[in-house]
PDB file of C-alpha atoms in Angstrom:
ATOM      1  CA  UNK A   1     -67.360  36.463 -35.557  1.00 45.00           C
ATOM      2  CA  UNK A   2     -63.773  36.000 -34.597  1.00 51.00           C
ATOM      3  CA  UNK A   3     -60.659  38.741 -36.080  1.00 49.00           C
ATOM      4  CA  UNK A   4     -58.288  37.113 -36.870  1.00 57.00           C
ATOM      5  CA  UNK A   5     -54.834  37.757 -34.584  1.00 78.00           C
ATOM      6  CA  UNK A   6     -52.749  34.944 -34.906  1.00 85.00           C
ATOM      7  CA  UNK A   7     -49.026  34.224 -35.143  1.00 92.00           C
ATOM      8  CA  UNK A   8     -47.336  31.370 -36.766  1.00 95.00           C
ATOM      9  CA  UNK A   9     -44.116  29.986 -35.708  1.00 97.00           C
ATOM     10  CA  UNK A  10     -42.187  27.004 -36.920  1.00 98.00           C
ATOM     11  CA  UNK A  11     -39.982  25.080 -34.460  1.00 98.00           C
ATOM     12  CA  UNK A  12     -37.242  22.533 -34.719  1.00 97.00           C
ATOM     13  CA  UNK A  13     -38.495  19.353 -35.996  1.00 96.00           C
ATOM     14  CA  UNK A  14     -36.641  17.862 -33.333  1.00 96.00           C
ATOM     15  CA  UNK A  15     -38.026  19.999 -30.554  1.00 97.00           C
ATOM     16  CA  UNK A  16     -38.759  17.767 -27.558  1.00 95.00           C
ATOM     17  CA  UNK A  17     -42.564  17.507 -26.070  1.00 96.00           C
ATOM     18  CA  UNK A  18     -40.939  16.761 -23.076  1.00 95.00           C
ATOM     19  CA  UNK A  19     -39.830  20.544 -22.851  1.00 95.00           C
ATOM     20  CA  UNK A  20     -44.008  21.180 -22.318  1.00 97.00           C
ATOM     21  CA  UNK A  21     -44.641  19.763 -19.085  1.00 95.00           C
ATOM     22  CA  UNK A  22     -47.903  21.006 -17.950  1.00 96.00           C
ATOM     23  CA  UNK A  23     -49.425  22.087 -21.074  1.00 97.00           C
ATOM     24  CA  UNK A  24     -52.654  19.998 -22.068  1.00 96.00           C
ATOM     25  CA  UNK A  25     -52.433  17.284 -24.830  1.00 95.00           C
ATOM     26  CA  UNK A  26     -54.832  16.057 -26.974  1.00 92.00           C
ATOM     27  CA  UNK A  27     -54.225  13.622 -29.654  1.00 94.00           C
ATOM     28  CA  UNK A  28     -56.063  14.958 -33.354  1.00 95.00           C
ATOM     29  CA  UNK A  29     -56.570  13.169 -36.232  1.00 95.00           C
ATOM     30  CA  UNK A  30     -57.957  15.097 -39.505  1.00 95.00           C
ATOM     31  CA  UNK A  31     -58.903  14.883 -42.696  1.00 96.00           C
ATOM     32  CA  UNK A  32     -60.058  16.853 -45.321  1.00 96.00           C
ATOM     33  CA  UNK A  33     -63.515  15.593 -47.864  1.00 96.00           C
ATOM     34  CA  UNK A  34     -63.584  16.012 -50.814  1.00 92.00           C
ATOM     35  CA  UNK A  35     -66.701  17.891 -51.475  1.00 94.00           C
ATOM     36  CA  UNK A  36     -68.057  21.258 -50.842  1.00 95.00           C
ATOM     37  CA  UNK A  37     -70.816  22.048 -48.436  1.00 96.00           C
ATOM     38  CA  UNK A  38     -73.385  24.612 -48.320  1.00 96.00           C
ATOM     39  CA  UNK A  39     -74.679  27.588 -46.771  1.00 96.00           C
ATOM     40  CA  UNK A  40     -78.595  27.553 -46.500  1.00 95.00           C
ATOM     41  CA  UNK A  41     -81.277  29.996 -44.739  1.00 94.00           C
ATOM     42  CA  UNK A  42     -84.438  29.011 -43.792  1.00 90.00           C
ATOM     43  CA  UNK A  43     -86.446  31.991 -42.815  1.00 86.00           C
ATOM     44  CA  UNK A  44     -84.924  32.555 -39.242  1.00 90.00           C
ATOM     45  CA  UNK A  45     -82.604  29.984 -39.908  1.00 93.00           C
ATOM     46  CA  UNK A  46     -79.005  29.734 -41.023  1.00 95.00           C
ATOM     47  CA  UNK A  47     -77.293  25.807 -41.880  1.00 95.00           C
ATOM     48  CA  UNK A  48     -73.892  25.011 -43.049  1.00 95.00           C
ATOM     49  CA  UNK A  49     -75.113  21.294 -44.861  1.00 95.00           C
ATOM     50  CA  UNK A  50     -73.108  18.427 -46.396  1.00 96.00           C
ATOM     51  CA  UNK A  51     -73.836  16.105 -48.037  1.00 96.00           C
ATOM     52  CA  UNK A  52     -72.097  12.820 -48.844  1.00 96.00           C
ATOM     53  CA  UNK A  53     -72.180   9.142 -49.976  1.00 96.00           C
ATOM     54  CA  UNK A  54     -70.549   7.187 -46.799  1.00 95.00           C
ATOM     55  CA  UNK A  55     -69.657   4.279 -44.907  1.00 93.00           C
ATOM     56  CA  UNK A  56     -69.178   0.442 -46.284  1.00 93.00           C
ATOM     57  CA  UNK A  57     -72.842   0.651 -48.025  1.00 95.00           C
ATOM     58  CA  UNK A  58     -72.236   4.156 -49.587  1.00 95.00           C
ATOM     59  CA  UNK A  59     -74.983   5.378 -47.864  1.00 96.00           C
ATOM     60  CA  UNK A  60     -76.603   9.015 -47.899  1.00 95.00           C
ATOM     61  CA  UNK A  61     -75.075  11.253 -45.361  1.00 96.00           C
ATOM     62  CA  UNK A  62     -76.297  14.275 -44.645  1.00 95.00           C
ATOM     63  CA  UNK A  63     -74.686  16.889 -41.511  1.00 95.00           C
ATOM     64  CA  UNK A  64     -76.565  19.991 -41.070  1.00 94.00           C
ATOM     65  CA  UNK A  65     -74.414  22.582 -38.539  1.00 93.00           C
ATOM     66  CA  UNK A  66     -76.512  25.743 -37.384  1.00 94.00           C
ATOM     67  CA  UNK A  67     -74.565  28.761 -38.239  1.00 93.00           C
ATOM     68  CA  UNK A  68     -74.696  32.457 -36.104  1.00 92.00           C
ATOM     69  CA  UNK A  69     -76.359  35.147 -38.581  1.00 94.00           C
ATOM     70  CA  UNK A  70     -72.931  36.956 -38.701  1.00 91.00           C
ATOM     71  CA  UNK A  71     -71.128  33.885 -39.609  1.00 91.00           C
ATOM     72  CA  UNK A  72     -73.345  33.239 -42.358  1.00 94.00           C
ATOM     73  CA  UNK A  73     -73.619  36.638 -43.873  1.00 92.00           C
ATOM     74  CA  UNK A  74     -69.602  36.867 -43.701  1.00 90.00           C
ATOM     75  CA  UNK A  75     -69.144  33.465 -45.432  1.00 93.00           C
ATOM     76  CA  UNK A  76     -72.501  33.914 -47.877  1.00 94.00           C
ATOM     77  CA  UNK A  77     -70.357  37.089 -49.404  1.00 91.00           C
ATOM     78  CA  UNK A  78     -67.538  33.890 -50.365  1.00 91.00           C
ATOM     79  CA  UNK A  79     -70.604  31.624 -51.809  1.00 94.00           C
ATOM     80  CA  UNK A  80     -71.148  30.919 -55.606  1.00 94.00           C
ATOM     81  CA  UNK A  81     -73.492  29.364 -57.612  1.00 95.00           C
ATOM     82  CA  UNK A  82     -76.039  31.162 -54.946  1.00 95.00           C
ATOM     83  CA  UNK A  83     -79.913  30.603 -55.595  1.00 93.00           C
ATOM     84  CA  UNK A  84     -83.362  30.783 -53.989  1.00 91.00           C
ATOM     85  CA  UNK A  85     -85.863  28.071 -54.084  1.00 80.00           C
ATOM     86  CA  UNK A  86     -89.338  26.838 -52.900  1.00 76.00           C
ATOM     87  CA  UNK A  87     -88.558  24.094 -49.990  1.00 68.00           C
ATOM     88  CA  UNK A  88     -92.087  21.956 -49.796  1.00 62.00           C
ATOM     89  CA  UNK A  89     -92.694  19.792 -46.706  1.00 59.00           C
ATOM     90  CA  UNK A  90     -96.081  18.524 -46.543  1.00 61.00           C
ATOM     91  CA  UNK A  91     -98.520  20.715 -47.053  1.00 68.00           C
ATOM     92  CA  UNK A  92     -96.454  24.101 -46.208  1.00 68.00           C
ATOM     93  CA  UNK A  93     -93.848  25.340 -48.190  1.00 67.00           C
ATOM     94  CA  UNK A  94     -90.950  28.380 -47.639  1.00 77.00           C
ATOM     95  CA  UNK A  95     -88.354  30.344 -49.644  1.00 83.00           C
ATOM     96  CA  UNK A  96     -85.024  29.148 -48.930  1.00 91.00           C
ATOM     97  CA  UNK A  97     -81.793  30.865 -49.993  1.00 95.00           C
ATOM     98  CA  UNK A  98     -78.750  28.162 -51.189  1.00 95.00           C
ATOM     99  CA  UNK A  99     -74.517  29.196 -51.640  1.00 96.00           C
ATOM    100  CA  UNK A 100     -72.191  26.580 -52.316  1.00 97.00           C
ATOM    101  CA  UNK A 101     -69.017  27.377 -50.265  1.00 96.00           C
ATOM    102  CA  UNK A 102     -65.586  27.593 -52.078  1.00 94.00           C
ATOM    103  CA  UNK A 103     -63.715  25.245 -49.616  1.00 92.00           C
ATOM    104  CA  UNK A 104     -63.905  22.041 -48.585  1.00 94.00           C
ATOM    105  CA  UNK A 105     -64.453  21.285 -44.927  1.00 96.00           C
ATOM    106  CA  UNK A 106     -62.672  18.485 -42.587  1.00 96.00           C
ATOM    107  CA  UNK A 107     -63.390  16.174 -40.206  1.00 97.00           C
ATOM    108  CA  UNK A 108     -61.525  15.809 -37.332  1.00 95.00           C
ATOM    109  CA  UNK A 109     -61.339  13.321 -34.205  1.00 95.00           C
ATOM    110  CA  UNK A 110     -59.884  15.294 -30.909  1.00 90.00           C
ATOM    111  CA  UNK A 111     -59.822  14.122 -28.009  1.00 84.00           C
ATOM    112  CA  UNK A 112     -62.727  11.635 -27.360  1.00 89.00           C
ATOM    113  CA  UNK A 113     -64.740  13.784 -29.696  1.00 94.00           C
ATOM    114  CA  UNK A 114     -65.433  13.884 -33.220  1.00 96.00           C
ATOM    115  CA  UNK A 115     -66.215  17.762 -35.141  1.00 96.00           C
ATOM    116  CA  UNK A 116     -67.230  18.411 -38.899  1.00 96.00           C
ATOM    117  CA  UNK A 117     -65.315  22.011 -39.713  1.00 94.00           C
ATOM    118  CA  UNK A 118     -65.246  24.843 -41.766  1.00 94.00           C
ATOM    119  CA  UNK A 119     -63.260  27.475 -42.007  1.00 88.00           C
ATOM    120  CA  UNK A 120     -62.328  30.787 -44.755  1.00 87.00           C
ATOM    121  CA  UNK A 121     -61.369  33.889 -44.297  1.00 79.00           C
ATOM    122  CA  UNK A 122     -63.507  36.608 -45.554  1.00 76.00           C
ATOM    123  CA  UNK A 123     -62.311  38.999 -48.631  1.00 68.00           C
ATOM    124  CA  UNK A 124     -61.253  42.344 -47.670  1.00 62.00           C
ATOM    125  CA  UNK A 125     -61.482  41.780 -44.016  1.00 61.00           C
ATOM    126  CA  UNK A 126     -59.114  40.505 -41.491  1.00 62.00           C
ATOM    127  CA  UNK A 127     -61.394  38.217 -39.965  1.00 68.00           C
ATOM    128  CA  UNK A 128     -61.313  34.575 -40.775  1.00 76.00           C
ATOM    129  CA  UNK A 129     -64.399  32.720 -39.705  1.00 85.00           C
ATOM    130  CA  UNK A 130     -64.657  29.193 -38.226  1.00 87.00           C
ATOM    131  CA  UNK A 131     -68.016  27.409 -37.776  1.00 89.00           C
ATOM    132  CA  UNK A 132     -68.802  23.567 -36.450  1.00 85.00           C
ATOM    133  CA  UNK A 133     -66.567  23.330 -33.476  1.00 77.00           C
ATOM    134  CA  UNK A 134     -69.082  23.684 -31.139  1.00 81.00           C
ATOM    135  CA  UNK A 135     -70.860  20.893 -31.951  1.00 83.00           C
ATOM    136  CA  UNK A 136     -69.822  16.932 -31.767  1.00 92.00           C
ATOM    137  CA  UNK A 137     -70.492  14.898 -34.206  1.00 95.00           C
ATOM    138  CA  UNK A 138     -71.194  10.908 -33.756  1.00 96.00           C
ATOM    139  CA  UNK A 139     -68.287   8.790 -34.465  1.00 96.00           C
ATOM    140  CA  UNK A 140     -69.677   7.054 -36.421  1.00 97.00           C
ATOM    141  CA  UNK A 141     -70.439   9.714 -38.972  1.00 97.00           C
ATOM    142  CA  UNK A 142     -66.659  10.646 -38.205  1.00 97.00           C
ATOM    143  CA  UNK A 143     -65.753   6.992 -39.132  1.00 97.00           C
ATOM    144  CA  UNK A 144     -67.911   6.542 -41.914  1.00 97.00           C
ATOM    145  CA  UNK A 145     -66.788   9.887 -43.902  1.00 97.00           C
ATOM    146  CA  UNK A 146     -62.811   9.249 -43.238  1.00 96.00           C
ATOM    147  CA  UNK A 147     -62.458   6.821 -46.265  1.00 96.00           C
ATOM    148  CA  UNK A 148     -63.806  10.363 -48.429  1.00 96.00           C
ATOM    149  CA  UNK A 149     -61.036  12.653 -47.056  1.00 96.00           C
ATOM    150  CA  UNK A 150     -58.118  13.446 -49.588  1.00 92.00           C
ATOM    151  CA  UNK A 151     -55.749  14.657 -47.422  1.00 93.00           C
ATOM    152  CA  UNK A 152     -55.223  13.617 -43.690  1.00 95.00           C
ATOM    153  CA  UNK A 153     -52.959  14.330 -41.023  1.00 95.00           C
ATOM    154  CA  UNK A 154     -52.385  12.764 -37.658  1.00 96.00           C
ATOM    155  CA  UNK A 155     -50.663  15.326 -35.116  1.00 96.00           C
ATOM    156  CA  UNK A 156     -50.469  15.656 -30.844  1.00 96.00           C
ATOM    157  CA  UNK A 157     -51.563  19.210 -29.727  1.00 96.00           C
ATOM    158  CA  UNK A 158     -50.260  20.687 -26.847  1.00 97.00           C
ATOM    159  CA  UNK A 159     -52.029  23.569 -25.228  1.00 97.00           C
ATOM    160  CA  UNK A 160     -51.244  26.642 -22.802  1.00 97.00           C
ATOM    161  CA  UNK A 161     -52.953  29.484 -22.356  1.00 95.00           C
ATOM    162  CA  UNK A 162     -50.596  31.944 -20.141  1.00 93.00           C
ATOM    163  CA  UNK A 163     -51.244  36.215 -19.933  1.00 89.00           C
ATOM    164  CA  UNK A 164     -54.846  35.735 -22.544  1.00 90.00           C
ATOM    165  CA  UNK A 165     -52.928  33.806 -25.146  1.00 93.00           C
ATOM    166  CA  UNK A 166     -53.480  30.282 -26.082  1.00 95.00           C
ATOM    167  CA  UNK A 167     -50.054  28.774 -27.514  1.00 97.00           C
ATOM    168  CA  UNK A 168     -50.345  25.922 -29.498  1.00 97.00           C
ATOM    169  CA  UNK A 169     -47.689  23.412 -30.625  1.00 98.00           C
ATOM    170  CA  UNK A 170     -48.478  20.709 -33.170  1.00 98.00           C
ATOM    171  CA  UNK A 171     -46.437  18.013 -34.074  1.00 97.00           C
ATOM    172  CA  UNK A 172     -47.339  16.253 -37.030  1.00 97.00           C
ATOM    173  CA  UNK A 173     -46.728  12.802 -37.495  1.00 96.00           C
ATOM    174  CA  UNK A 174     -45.245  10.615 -41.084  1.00 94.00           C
ATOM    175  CA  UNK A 175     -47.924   8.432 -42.677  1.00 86.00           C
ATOM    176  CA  UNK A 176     -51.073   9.605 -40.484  1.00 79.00           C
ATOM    177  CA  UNK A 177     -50.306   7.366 -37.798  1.00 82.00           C
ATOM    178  CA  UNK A 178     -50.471   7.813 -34.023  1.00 82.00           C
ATOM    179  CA  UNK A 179     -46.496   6.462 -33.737  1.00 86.00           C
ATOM    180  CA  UNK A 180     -45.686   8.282 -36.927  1.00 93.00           C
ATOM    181  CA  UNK A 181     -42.274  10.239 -36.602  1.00 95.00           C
ATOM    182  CA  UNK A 182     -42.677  14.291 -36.390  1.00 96.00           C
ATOM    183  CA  UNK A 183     -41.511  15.905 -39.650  1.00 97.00           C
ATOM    184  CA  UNK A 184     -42.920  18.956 -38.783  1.00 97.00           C
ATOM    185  CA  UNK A 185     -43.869  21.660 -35.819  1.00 98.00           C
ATOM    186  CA  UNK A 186     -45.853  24.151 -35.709  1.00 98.00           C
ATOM    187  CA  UNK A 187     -46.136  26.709 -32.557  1.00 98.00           C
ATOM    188  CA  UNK A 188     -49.474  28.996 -32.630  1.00 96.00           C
ATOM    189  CA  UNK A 189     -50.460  32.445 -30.761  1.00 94.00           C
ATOM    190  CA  UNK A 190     -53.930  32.827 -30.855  1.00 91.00           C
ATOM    191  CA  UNK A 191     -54.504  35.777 -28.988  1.00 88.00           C
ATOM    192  CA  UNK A 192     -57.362  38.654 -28.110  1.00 83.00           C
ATOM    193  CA  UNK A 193     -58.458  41.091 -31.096  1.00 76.00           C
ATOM    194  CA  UNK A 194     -56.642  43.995 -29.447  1.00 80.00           C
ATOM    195  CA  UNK A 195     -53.018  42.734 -29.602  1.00 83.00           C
ATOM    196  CA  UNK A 196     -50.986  42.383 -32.860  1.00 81.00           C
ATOM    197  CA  UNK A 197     -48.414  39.745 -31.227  1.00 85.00           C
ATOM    198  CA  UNK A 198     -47.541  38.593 -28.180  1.00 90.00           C
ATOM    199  CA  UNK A 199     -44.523  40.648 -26.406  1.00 90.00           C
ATOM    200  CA  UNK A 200     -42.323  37.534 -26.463  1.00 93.00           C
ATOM    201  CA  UNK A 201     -42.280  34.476 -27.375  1.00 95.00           C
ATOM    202  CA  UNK A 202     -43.560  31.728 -24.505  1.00 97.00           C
ATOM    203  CA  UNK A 203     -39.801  30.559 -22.741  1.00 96.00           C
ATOM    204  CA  UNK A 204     -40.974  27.307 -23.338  1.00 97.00           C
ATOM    205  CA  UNK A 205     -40.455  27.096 -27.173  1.00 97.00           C
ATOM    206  CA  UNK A 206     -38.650  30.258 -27.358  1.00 96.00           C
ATOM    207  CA  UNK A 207     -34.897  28.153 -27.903  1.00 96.00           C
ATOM    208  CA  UNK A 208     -36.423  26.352 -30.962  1.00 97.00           C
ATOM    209  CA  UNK A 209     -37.916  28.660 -33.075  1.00 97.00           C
ATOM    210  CA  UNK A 210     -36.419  28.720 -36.507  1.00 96.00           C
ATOM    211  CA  UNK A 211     -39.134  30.680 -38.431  1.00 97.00           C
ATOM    212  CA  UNK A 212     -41.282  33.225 -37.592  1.00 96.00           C
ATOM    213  CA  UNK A 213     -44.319  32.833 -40.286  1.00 95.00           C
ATOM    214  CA  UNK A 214     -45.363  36.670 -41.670  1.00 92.00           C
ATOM    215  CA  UNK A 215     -48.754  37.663 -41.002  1.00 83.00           C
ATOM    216  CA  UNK A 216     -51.585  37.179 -43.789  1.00 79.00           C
ATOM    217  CA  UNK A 217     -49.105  34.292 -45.392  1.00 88.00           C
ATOM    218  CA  UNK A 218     -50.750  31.203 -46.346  1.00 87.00           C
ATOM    219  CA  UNK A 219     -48.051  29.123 -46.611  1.00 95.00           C
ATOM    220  CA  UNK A 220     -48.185  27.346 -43.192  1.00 96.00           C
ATOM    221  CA  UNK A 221     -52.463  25.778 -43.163  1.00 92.00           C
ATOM    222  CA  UNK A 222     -52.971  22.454 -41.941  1.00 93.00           C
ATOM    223  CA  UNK A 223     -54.235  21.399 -45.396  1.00 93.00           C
ATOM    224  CA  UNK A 224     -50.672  22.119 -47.275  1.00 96.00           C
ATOM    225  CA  UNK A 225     -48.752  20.949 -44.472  1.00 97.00           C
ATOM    226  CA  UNK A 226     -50.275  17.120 -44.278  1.00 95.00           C
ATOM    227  CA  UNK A 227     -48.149  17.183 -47.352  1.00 96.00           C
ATOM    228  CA  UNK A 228     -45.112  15.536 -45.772  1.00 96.00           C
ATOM    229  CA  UNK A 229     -42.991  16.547 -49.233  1.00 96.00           C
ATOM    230  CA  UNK A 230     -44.622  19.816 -49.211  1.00 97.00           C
ATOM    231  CA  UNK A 231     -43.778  20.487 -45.226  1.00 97.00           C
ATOM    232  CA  UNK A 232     -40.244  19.155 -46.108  1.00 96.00           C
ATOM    233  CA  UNK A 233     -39.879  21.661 -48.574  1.00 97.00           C
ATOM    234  CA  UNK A 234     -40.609  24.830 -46.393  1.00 97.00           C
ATOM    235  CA  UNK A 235     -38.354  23.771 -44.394  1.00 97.00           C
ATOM    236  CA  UNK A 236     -35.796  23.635 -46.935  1.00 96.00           C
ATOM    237  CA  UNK A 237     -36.438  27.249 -47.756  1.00 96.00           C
ATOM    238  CA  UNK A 238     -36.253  28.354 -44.330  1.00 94.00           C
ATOM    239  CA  UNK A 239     -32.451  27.177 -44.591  1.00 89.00           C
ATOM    240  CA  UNK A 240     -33.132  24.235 -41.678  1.00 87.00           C
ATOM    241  CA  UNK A 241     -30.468  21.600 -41.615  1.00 80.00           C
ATOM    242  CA  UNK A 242     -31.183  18.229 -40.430  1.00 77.00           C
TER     243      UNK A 242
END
């Protein structure tokens, strides 16, 4: 189960990629659905399921994510309307335990591969736990739920990891499209459990920061951000002039 140490910085919207030669790129669309899934133990067995009418002939979907036993117990302790219930199959039959998370989960295409994702942080812990990943998803399934999402964002990722932390700049892109102008970046530290921030910030990005995001806020999530009015508004508050 991940802790999370992370640091958020906002760059110039005009901050040029070019100025990241050598970090990795990978393009991401994403999109958030609009309903909840659910946390389910079988026995032995932990899911994170969703369900959801999909594609051109609204048809049944179901995605069913195995989920580590930490994971689930951290995110069960988020879970409401929780319940137990007899699950027949045949002729055998077994208790099964049922949460419906809080959040809604995404979709998102990066890369050449396709991910179903959920993530929350966990009440009076600093740990924020992410589940799904790990494990692709058909595109098709991808393709079929993006008419459902409510909120989408198209953005190019660059990454570098350099001295055990992985920096991360976003640029998200007007209108959800690939050729989109940026109205907003975002620069990440993701770094080991042990360190509260890095010691400086990577020379690379370092002459563009204009907003160093405080720890614990949640001002700055993906979700708010595809919000081009929204994103144009924290930058307003930040005092950045076109």
């Amino acid at each position: 189960m991940p802790i999370e140490n992370e640091v958020k910085i906002v760059l110039n919207p005009k901050f040029n990629a070019k100025s990241l030669k050598g970090w990795e790129l990978k393009k991401i669309r994403q999109g958030y659905l609009g309903n909840t899934a659910h946390l389910i133990r079988e026995g032995k067995d932990h899911f994170v399921v969703y369900r959801d009418w999909a594609g051109k002939d609204r048809h049944e979907l179901e995605i069913r994510i195995p989920v580590e036993k930490d994971d689930f117990d951290a995110l069960w302790t988020t879970c409401t309307d929780k319940h137990k219930r007899d699950y027949y199959f045949g002729n055998t039959s077994s208790m099964i335990e049922v949460g419906r998370l809080p959040k809604t989960p995404r979709i998102r295409e990066y890369g050449d591969k396709c991910y179903f994702n959920y993530k929350d942080w966990v009440d009076g812990q600093d740990v924020r736990v992410e589940i799904g990943d790990k494990d692709p998803i058909p595109q098709k399934v991808f393709d079929d739920l993006w008419p459902n999402c409510q909120d989408t964002m198209y953005k190019d990722r660059y990454v570098l990891v350099e001295n055990d932390i992985e920096w991360v700049v976003d640029f998200m892109r007007k209108g959800g499209k690939a050729n989109g102008a940026v109205y907003f970046v975002l620069a990440e530290a993701e770094m080991p459990e042990t360190m509260d921030k890095p010691k400086s910030i990577i020379k690379a990005i370092s002459n563009d920061v204009i907003f160093e995001v405080p720890k614990g806020s949640k001002d700055y999530t993906s979700r708010k951000l595809c919000d081009e009015t929204y994103a144009a508004q924290k930058l307003k508050e930040i005092n950045y002039a076109p």
